[in-house]
Amino acid sequence: MSLQRAGESKEPDYSRFPGDVGILAMDIYFPSQYVDQGDMEDHDGASKGKYTIGLGQHGLAYCTDVEDIYSISLTALSNLMEKYDIDYKDIGRLEVASETIIDHSKSIKTVLMQLFADSGNSDVEGIDSMNACYAGTNALFNSIAWVESSAWDGRLALVVAADIAEYAKGPARPTGGCGAVAMLIGPGAPLVIERGCRSSHMEHVYDFYKPNLESPYPVVDGKYSNVCYLRSVDLCLKRYRARYQRVNKEDFSVTDTDYVVFHSPYNKLVQKSYARLLYNDFMEHPERPEYSDLPQEEYRAVTPEESYAHRPMEKAFCAIGKATFAQKVGPTCLLPQELGNMYTASMYASLLSLVHSKGGDLAGKHVLLFSYGSGLAASLFSIRGGSSPEAVSALERIQKACDLDGRLAARTKLSPEHYNQTVDLRAELHKAGAFAPEASTESLFPGTFYLKNKDAKGRRFYDRSPRAKI
């Protein structure tokens, strides 16, 4: 059998696909309590700025024992459906992404199907995706593919990316967080996924993994994971450039994109990753004036593998990119810096931060997105903001509906002691049999689903706090 190779492929024909397929609407759920990273520094006896500057983080969202991965997913999805007045009958696909596993057989998607019960719609394709922080992107790609396939029946798709990031006591604990992003996928979207402009890198590594099924905590090799992340940036960018050139008949440079959205374990890695894009641009275009003061012969002689540990070079590109980072990446950083790492939801929380910041001004703008999950899986793809009056209105609606400033301000700051006690308790409950949560539900945001109890058969039962009066 003779296969047509990528370099010999015909020009892509997208005319048969629905127009402007992408993200129609999105929303996020995060818990009502958080811990301040400055307070964490003081509590841990860390040097001032270790978490707030060294990690680049401001706050860390966390759940008490009345919330779990099912409840935060239920809340995120129901809030999206209610805010945008979406009929459950209009949904033909739902895929959930998470690495927060509390059942080794039953999917989170099946738990969410209880929201569809009153509509009578059980004809909903899709199931869960799992690979560390990458699964949200896999769920998005699958949903886009469904809309563009012969299986599509004209209905819309939903993606829920949700995680609770918790770590054992030690240096990784301040990099936790919690969040759940829900997205509506279909044609005529204000955030259009660009066709043909997408690249991936997959590799077998042990940089972050969870081999202990009785614990929510991962095994982490932090330094190695950062190298894996940055190497994936390099490889995905190289392949994206080739795809972009083929589709658009022109070269691509990071200077050409309006915004860059990264998966954000912590903000310092986002800063380094943007600097890595500039390093790659420098290797392709050393003649550009912004690179004129660099020791070019020295830097160009450094091998890619050597470059990951080359601190002077890393600092140099961070300095060169400081101003453009503020313009292109800064508007994406709000939620990840305030909530912490949300694993599968992290990059999409960054995208929502961008929509919150720019709203209708994203019309016609090019947005580059880098998704990474340890183990590893990574992709680089792009979105373009729609330019029609309808698209601008939809962007402004997302901006208004998410109300990030108001919701972040409404949270309650709790102590590092409470945070540590809560995380330790949740680790014990992870392997517990029947239990009823101890924490109060009084402080939950309106409309939040919460766990009532887990019975002796491992079944979990939920209720919902009263919705806010409109």
Coordinates of C-alpha atoms in Angstrom, one line a residue:
M1 CA 0.0 0.0 0.0
S2 CA 1.4 3.4 -1.0
L3 CA 0.8 6.2 1.4
Q4 CA 0.9 9.9 0.4
R5 CA 3.5 11.6 2.5
A6 CA 2.9 14.9 4.2
G7 CA 5.4 16.8 1.9
E8 CA 3.5 15.4 -1.1
S9 CA 0.0 16.2 0.1
K10 CA -2.5 18.2 -2.0
E11 CA -3.7 21.6 -1.1
P12 CA -6.2 21.3 1.7
D13 CA -9.8 21.9 0.8
Y14 CA -11.9 23.2 3.6
S15 CA -14.9 24.3 1.6
R16 CA -17.0 21.3 2.7
F17 CA -16.7 22.1 6.4
P18 CA -19.1 24.3 8.4
G19 CA -17.8 27.9 8.6
D20 CA -15.9 29.4 11.6
V21 CA -15.9 26.3 13.9
G22 CA -14.6 27.1 17.3
I23 CA -15.6 28.3 20.8
L24 CA -19.0 29.8 20.9
A25 CA -19.1 30.5 24.7
M26 CA -17.1 29.7 27.7
D27 CA -17.1 30.1 31.5
I28 CA -15.1 29.0 34.5
Y29 CA -15.9 27.8 38.0
F30 CA -13.4 28.2 40.9
P31 CA -13.9 27.7 44.6
S32 CA -15.0 30.5 47.0
Q33 CA -11.8 30.3 49.1
Y34 CA -8.1 30.8 48.4
V35 CA -4.8 31.2 50.1
D36 CA -2.5 34.1 49.4
Q37 CA 1.0 33.1 48.2
G38 CA 2.7 35.8 50.2
D39 CA 1.0 34.3 53.3
M40 CA 2.3 30.9 52.2
E41 CA 5.8 32.3 52.0
D42 CA 5.6 33.5 55.6
H43 CA 4.0 30.3 56.9
D44 CA 6.6 28.1 55.1
G45 CA 9.5 30.1 56.2
A46 CA 10.4 30.7 52.6
S47 CA 12.4 33.7 51.5
K48 CA 10.3 36.7 50.6
G49 CA 9.3 36.5 46.9
K50 CA 10.0 32.8 46.5
Y51 CA 6.4 32.1 45.5
T52 CA 5.2 35.5 44.4
I53 CA 8.2 36.3 42.3
G54 CA 10.1 33.0 41.9
L55 CA 6.9 31.2 40.9
G56 CA 5.1 34.4 39.8
Q57 CA 1.9 33.4 41.6
H58 CA -0.6 35.5 43.6
G59 CA -3.2 33.1 45.0
L60 CA -4.1 29.5 45.1
A61 CA -7.7 28.3 44.9
Y62 CA -8.6 25.1 46.8
C63 CA -11.6 22.9 47.7
T64 CA -12.8 21.8 51.0
D65 CA -14.2 18.2 51.4
V66 CA -17.6 19.3 50.3
E67 CA -16.3 19.6 46.7
D68 CA -14.7 17.2 44.4
I69 CA -14.0 16.7 40.7
Y70 CA -17.7 15.7 40.0
S71 CA -19.1 18.7 41.8
I72 CA -16.9 21.3 40.2
S73 CA -17.6 19.9 36.8
L74 CA -21.4 19.9 37.5
T75 CA -21.1 23.5 38.6
A76 CA -19.1 24.7 35.6
L77 CA -21.3 23.0 33.1
S78 CA -24.6 24.1 34.6
N79 CA -23.4 27.7 35.0
L80 CA -22.5 27.8 31.3
M81 CA -25.8 26.4 30.2
E82 CA -27.8 28.8 32.4
K83 CA -25.7 31.9 31.6
Y84 CA -26.1 31.4 27.9
D85 CA -29.6 30.0 28.0
I86 CA -28.5 26.8 26.2
D87 CA -31.0 24.0 25.8
Y88 CA -29.7 20.6 26.7
K89 CA -31.6 19.2 23.7
D90 CA -29.2 21.1 21.4
I91 CA -26.1 19.2 22.7
G92 CA -24.9 16.2 20.7
R93 CA -21.5 15.7 22.2
L94 CA -19.9 16.2 25.6
E95 CA -16.3 15.4 26.4
V96 CA -14.7 15.9 29.8
A97 CA -11.0 16.3 30.4
S98 CA -9.4 15.7 33.8
E99 CA -6.5 13.9 35.6
T100 CA -8.3 14.1 38.9
I101 CA -9.5 10.5 39.2
I102 CA -11.8 9.3 41.9
D103 CA -13.3 6.3 40.1
H104 CA -11.2 4.0 37.9
S105 CA -14.2 2.9 35.7
K106 CA -17.0 5.4 35.8
S107 CA -16.4 8.6 33.7
I108 CA -17.0 12.2 34.9
K109 CA -19.1 12.6 31.7
T110 CA -21.6 10.1 32.9
V111 CA -22.0 12.0 36.2
L112 CA -22.7 15.1 34.2
M113 CA -25.5 13.4 32.2
Q114 CA -27.8 13.9 35.2
L115 CA -28.0 17.6 34.1
F116 CA -29.5 16.3 30.8
A117 CA -32.2 14.2 32.5
D118 CA -35.1 16.7 32.5
S119 CA -34.5 17.5 28.8
G120 CA -34.9 13.8 27.9
N121 CA -31.7 14.0 25.8
S122 CA -29.4 11.0 26.4
D123 CA -28.2 10.9 22.8
V124 CA -24.9 12.6 23.6
E125 CA -21.6 11.3 22.2
G126 CA -18.2 11.7 23.9
I127 CA -16.5 10.4 27.0
D128 CA -13.5 11.4 29.2
S129 CA -10.0 12.2 28.0
M130 CA -6.9 11.8 30.3
N131 CA -3.3 12.7 30.0
A132 CA -2.1 15.1 32.6
C133 CA -2.7 18.8 31.7
Y134 CA -3.1 18.1 27.9
A135 CA -6.5 16.4 28.0
G136 CA -8.5 19.6 27.7
T137 CA -6.9 20.2 24.3
N138 CA -7.6 16.6 23.2
A139 CA -11.2 17.1 24.1
L140 CA -11.4 20.4 22.2
F141 CA -9.7 18.8 19.1
N142 CA -12.1 15.8 19.3
S143 CA -15.1 18.2 19.5
I144 CA -14.0 20.3 16.6
A145 CA -13.4 17.1 14.6
W146 CA -16.9 15.9 15.4
V147 CA -18.5 19.1 14.1
E148 CA -16.4 18.8 10.9
S149 CA -17.2 15.1 10.4
S150 CA -19.9 13.1 8.7
A151 CA -21.2 12.1 12.2
W152 CA -22.2 15.7 12.9
D153 CA -26.0 16.1 13.2
G154 CA -26.1 19.9 13.5
R155 CA -26.1 20.0 17.2
L156 CA -23.4 21.6 19.4
A157 CA -20.6 20.1 21.4
L158 CA -19.5 20.8 25.0
V159 CA -16.0 20.5 26.5
V160 CA -15.4 20.5 30.3
A161 CA -11.8 20.7 31.5
A162 CA -11.6 20.4 35.2
D163 CA -9.0 19.5 37.8
I164 CA -8.0 19.8 41.5
A165 CA -4.2 20.1 41.7
E166 CA -2.9 19.0 45.1
Y167 CA 0.6 18.1 46.3
A168 CA 2.3 16.5 49.2
K169 CA 3.9 18.8 51.7
G170 CA 7.1 20.2 50.3
P171 CA 8.3 22.5 47.5
A172 CA 5.6 21.6 45.1
R173 CA 2.6 22.3 47.3
P174 CA 2.5 26.0 46.5
T175 CA 1.9 25.1 42.8
G176 CA -1.5 23.6 43.4
G177 CA -4.8 25.1 42.4
C178 CA -8.4 24.4 41.2
G179 CA -10.7 25.3 38.4
A180 CA -13.2 24.0 35.8
V181 CA -13.7 25.5 32.4
A182 CA -16.7 24.7 30.3
M183 CA -16.8 25.6 26.5
L184 CA -19.6 25.4 23.9
I185 CA -18.3 24.3 20.5
G186 CA -19.8 24.8 17.1
P187 CA -19.9 26.8 13.8
G188 CA -20.2 30.6 13.6
A189 CA -17.9 31.0 16.6
P190 CA -16.3 34.2 17.8
L191 CA -13.1 32.3 18.6
V192 CA -12.4 30.4 15.4
I193 CA -9.9 27.5 15.5
E194 CA -7.6 28.0 12.5
R195 CA -7.7 25.0 10.1
G196 CA -4.4 23.4 9.1
C197 CA -2.4 25.4 11.6
R198 CA -1.6 22.9 14.3
S199 CA 1.3 20.9 15.4
S200 CA 2.1 18.3 18.1
H201 CA 4.9 16.6 19.9
M202 CA 4.4 13.3 21.8
E203 CA 7.1 11.5 23.8
H204 CA 7.5 8.9 26.5
V205 CA 8.9 10.5 29.7
Y206 CA 8.5 10.4 33.4
D207 CA 8.5 14.1 34.3
F208 CA 5.2 14.1 36.3
Y209 CA 2.9 11.1 36.9
K210 CA 0.6 9.5 39.4
P211 CA 1.5 5.8 40.0
N212 CA 0.0 5.6 43.5
L213 CA -3.7 5.0 43.0
E214 CA -4.5 5.5 46.7
S215 CA -3.2 9.0 46.6
P216 CA -4.1 12.2 44.7
Y217 CA -0.4 13.3 44.8
P218 CA 1.9 13.1 41.8
V219 CA 5.5 12.1 41.5
V220 CA 7.3 15.2 40.1
D221 CA 10.7 15.8 38.6
G222 CA 10.4 19.6 38.4
K223 CA 13.6 20.5 36.6
Y224 CA 13.2 17.7 34.0
S225 CA 9.5 18.6 33.5
N226 CA 10.5 22.2 32.7
V227 CA 13.0 20.9 30.1
C228 CA 10.4 18.7 28.6
Y229 CA 8.0 21.6 28.4
L230 CA 10.5 23.9 26.7
R231 CA 11.7 21.3 24.3
S232 CA 8.0 20.7 23.3
V233 CA 7.7 24.5 22.7
D234 CA 10.7 24.2 20.3
L235 CA 9.5 21.2 18.4
C236 CA 5.8 22.3 18.1
L237 CA 6.9 25.8 16.9
K238 CA 9.1 24.3 14.2
R239 CA 6.2 22.2 12.9
Y240 CA 3.7 24.9 13.3
R241 CA 5.8 27.2 11.1
A242 CA 5.8 24.6 8.4
R243 CA 2.0 24.1 8.6
Y244 CA 1.4 27.9 8.7
Q245 CA 3.5 28.5 5.6
R246 CA 1.7 25.7 3.7
V247 CA -1.7 27.1 4.5
N248 CA -1.0 30.8 4.3
K249 CA 1.8 30.9 1.8
E250 CA 3.9 33.1 4.0
D251 CA 6.4 32.6 6.9
F252 CA 5.3 32.7 10.5
S253 CA 7.1 34.5 13.3
V254 CA 6.1 35.0 16.9
T255 CA 6.3 38.8 16.1
D256 CA 3.3 38.2 13.8
T257 CA 0.9 37.0 16.4
D258 CA -1.2 39.3 18.5
Y259 CA -1.4 37.2 21.7
V260 CA 0.2 34.0 23.1
V261 CA -1.6 31.7 25.5
F262 CA 0.4 29.1 27.4
H263 CA -0.5 26.2 29.7
S264 CA 0.4 27.7 33.0
P265 CA 1.7 25.5 35.9
Y266 CA 3.1 28.7 37.3
N267 CA 3.7 32.1 35.8
K268 CA 7.5 32.0 35.8
L269 CA 7.4 29.1 33.4
V270 CA 5.1 31.1 31.1
Q271 CA 7.7 33.9 31.1
K272 CA 10.5 31.4 30.2
S273 CA 8.3 29.9 27.5
Y274 CA 7.7 33.2 25.8
A275 CA 11.4 33.9 26.0
R276 CA 11.9 30.5 24.3
L277 CA 9.7 31.6 21.4
L278 CA 12.0 34.6 21.0
Y279 CA 15.1 32.3 21.2
N280 CA 13.7 30.3 18.3
D281 CA 12.9 33.5 16.4
F282 CA 16.5 34.6 17.0
M283 CA 17.9 31.4 15.6
E284 CA 15.8 31.9 12.4
H285 CA 16.2 35.7 12.1
P286 CA 19.4 36.9 13.9
E287 CA 19.4 40.0 11.8
R288 CA 16.4 41.5 13.5
P289 CA 17.3 44.7 15.4
E290 CA 16.0 43.5 18.8
Y291 CA 18.8 40.9 18.8
S292 CA 21.6 43.2 17.8
D293 CA 23.1 43.5 21.3
L294 CA 23.3 39.7 21.9
P295 CA 26.6 37.8 21.6
Q296 CA 25.3 36.2 18.5
E297 CA 28.2 33.8 17.6
E298 CA 28.2 32.5 21.2
Y299 CA 24.5 32.0 21.4
R300 CA 24.1 30.4 18.0
A301 CA 26.9 27.9 18.9
V302 CA 24.9 26.6 21.9
T303 CA 23.1 23.4 21.1
P304 CA 19.4 23.1 21.8
E305 CA 20.0 20.7 24.6
E306 CA 22.6 22.9 26.2
S307 CA 20.3 25.9 25.8
Y308 CA 17.8 24.7 28.4
A309 CA 20.3 25.1 31.2
H310 CA 22.0 28.3 29.8
R311 CA 20.8 30.8 32.4
P312 CA 22.5 33.9 30.8
M313 CA 20.8 33.3 27.5
E314 CA 17.5 32.6 29.2
K315 CA 17.7 35.9 31.1
A316 CA 18.7 37.8 27.9
F317 CA 15.7 36.6 26.0
C318 CA 13.4 37.3 29.0
A319 CA 14.8 40.9 29.1
I320 CA 14.4 41.3 25.3
G321 CA 10.8 40.1 25.5
K322 CA 9.7 42.0 28.7
A323 CA 7.7 44.7 26.9
T324 CA 6.1 42.4 24.3
F325 CA 5.4 39.8 27.0
A326 CA 3.3 42.5 28.8
Q327 CA 1.4 43.1 25.5
K328 CA 1.0 39.6 24.1
V329 CA 0.9 37.4 27.2
G330 CA 0.1 39.6 30.1
P331 CA -3.6 39.8 29.4
T332 CA -3.8 35.9 29.6
C333 CA -2.3 35.7 33.1
L334 CA -5.1 36.8 35.5
L335 CA -6.8 33.5 36.3
P336 CA -3.7 31.3 36.4
Q337 CA -1.9 33.7 38.8
E338 CA -4.9 34.0 41.0
L339 CA -6.1 30.4 41.1
G340 CA -2.9 28.4 40.6
N341 CA -2.4 25.4 38.4
M342 CA -5.7 23.9 37.1
Y343 CA -4.1 21.2 35.0
T344 CA -6.5 20.5 32.1
A345 CA -8.3 23.8 32.6
S346 CA -5.1 25.9 32.9
M347 CA -4.6 27.0 29.3
Y348 CA -8.3 27.6 28.8
A349 CA -8.5 29.7 31.9
S350 CA -5.6 31.7 30.3
L351 CA -7.7 32.1 27.1
L352 CA -10.7 33.2 29.2
S353 CA -8.5 35.8 30.9
L354 CA -7.6 37.1 27.5
V355 CA -11.3 37.4 26.5
H356 CA -12.0 39.1 29.9
S357 CA -9.3 41.6 29.2
K358 CA -9.9 42.4 25.5
G359 CA -13.5 41.4 24.7
G360 CA -14.6 42.7 21.3
D361 CA -11.1 44.0 20.6
L362 CA -10.1 40.4 19.9
A363 CA -11.9 40.7 16.5
G364 CA -9.5 39.8 13.8
K365 CA -6.7 39.1 16.2
H366 CA -4.4 36.1 15.9
V367 CA -3.9 34.1 19.1
L368 CA -1.3 31.4 19.4
L369 CA -1.9 28.6 22.0
F370 CA 0.5 26.1 23.5
S371 CA -0.9 23.1 25.4
Y372 CA 1.3 20.8 27.4
G373 CA 0.7 17.7 29.5
S374 CA 3.4 15.7 31.2
G375 CA 4.2 12.2 30.1
L376 CA 4.2 13.9 27.5
A377 CA 1.7 15.4 25.0
A378 CA 1.9 18.9 23.5
S379 CA 0.3 20.9 20.8
L380 CA 0.6 24.4 19.3
F381 CA -2.4 25.8 17.5
S382 CA -4.1 29.1 16.8
I383 CA -7.4 30.9 17.1
R384 CA -8.6 34.0 15.3
G385 CA -11.2 36.3 16.7
G386 CA -14.2 36.7 14.5
S387 CA -14.7 40.1 12.9
S388 CA -18.5 40.1 12.1
P389 CA -20.8 42.2 14.3
E390 CA -22.2 39.0 15.7
A391 CA -18.7 37.7 16.6
V392 CA -17.8 41.0 18.3
S393 CA -21.1 40.8 20.3
A394 CA -20.4 37.2 21.3
L395 CA -16.9 38.1 22.6
E396 CA -18.4 41.0 24.6
R397 CA -21.0 38.7 26.0
I398 CA -18.4 36.2 27.2
Q399 CA -16.5 39.1 28.7
K400 CA -19.5 40.3 30.6
A401 CA -20.9 36.8 31.6
C402 CA -17.6 35.6 33.1
D403 CA -17.5 38.6 35.5
L404 CA -14.0 37.7 36.6
D405 CA -13.2 40.8 38.6
G406 CA -16.4 40.5 40.6
R407 CA -16.1 36.8 41.3
L408 CA -12.4 36.9 42.2
A409 CA -13.2 39.8 44.6
A410 CA -16.0 37.8 46.2
R411 CA -13.7 35.0 47.4
T412 CA -12.7 34.5 51.0
K413 CA -9.0 34.5 51.8
L414 CA -8.1 31.8 54.4
S415 CA -5.0 30.9 56.2
P416 CA -2.1 28.7 55.1
E417 CA -2.9 26.5 58.1
H418 CA -6.4 25.9 56.9
Y419 CA -5.2 25.2 53.4
N420 CA -2.7 22.6 54.6
Q421 CA -5.2 21.0 56.9
T422 CA -7.7 20.8 54.1
V423 CA -5.4 19.3 51.6
D424 CA -4.2 16.7 54.1
L425 CA -7.8 15.8 54.9
R426 CA -8.7 15.4 51.3
A427 CA -5.8 13.1 50.8
E428 CA -7.1 10.9 53.6
L429 CA -10.6 10.9 52.1
H430 CA -9.2 9.9 48.7
K431 CA -8.8 6.4 50.1
A432 CA -11.7 6.4 52.6
G433 CA -14.8 4.4 52.4
A434 CA -18.2 5.9 53.3
F435 CA -18.1 9.5 54.6
A436 CA -20.0 12.7 54.9
P437 CA -18.1 16.0 54.4
E438 CA -17.2 18.0 57.5
A439 CA -16.9 21.5 56.0
S440 CA -19.8 24.0 55.9
T441 CA -21.7 24.7 52.6
E442 CA -22.5 28.2 53.8
S443 CA -19.6 29.9 52.1
L444 CA -20.1 28.3 48.7
F445 CA -20.8 30.6 45.7
P446 CA -24.5 30.6 44.7
G447 CA -25.4 27.7 42.4
T448 CA -22.5 25.5 43.5
F449 CA -22.9 21.7 43.5
Y450 CA -21.6 20.0 46.6
L451 CA -21.0 16.5 47.9
K452 CA -23.6 15.3 50.4
N453 CA -22.1 12.0 51.1
K454 CA -20.2 9.0 49.8
D455 CA -21.9 5.7 50.7
A456 CA -20.5 2.3 51.6
K457 CA -20.7 1.2 47.9
G458 CA -18.6 4.2 46.8
R459 CA -21.5 6.1 45.3
R460 CA -21.5 9.9 45.6
F461 CA -24.6 12.1 46.0
Y462 CA -24.8 15.8 45.4
D463 CA -27.0 18.8 46.1
R464 CA -26.8 22.4 44.9
S465 CA -26.6 25.6 46.9
P466 CA -29.4 28.1 46.0
R467 CA -28.8 30.1 42.8
A468 CA -28.4 33.8 43.0
K469 CA -31.6 35.8 42.4
I470 CA -31.5 37.7 39.1

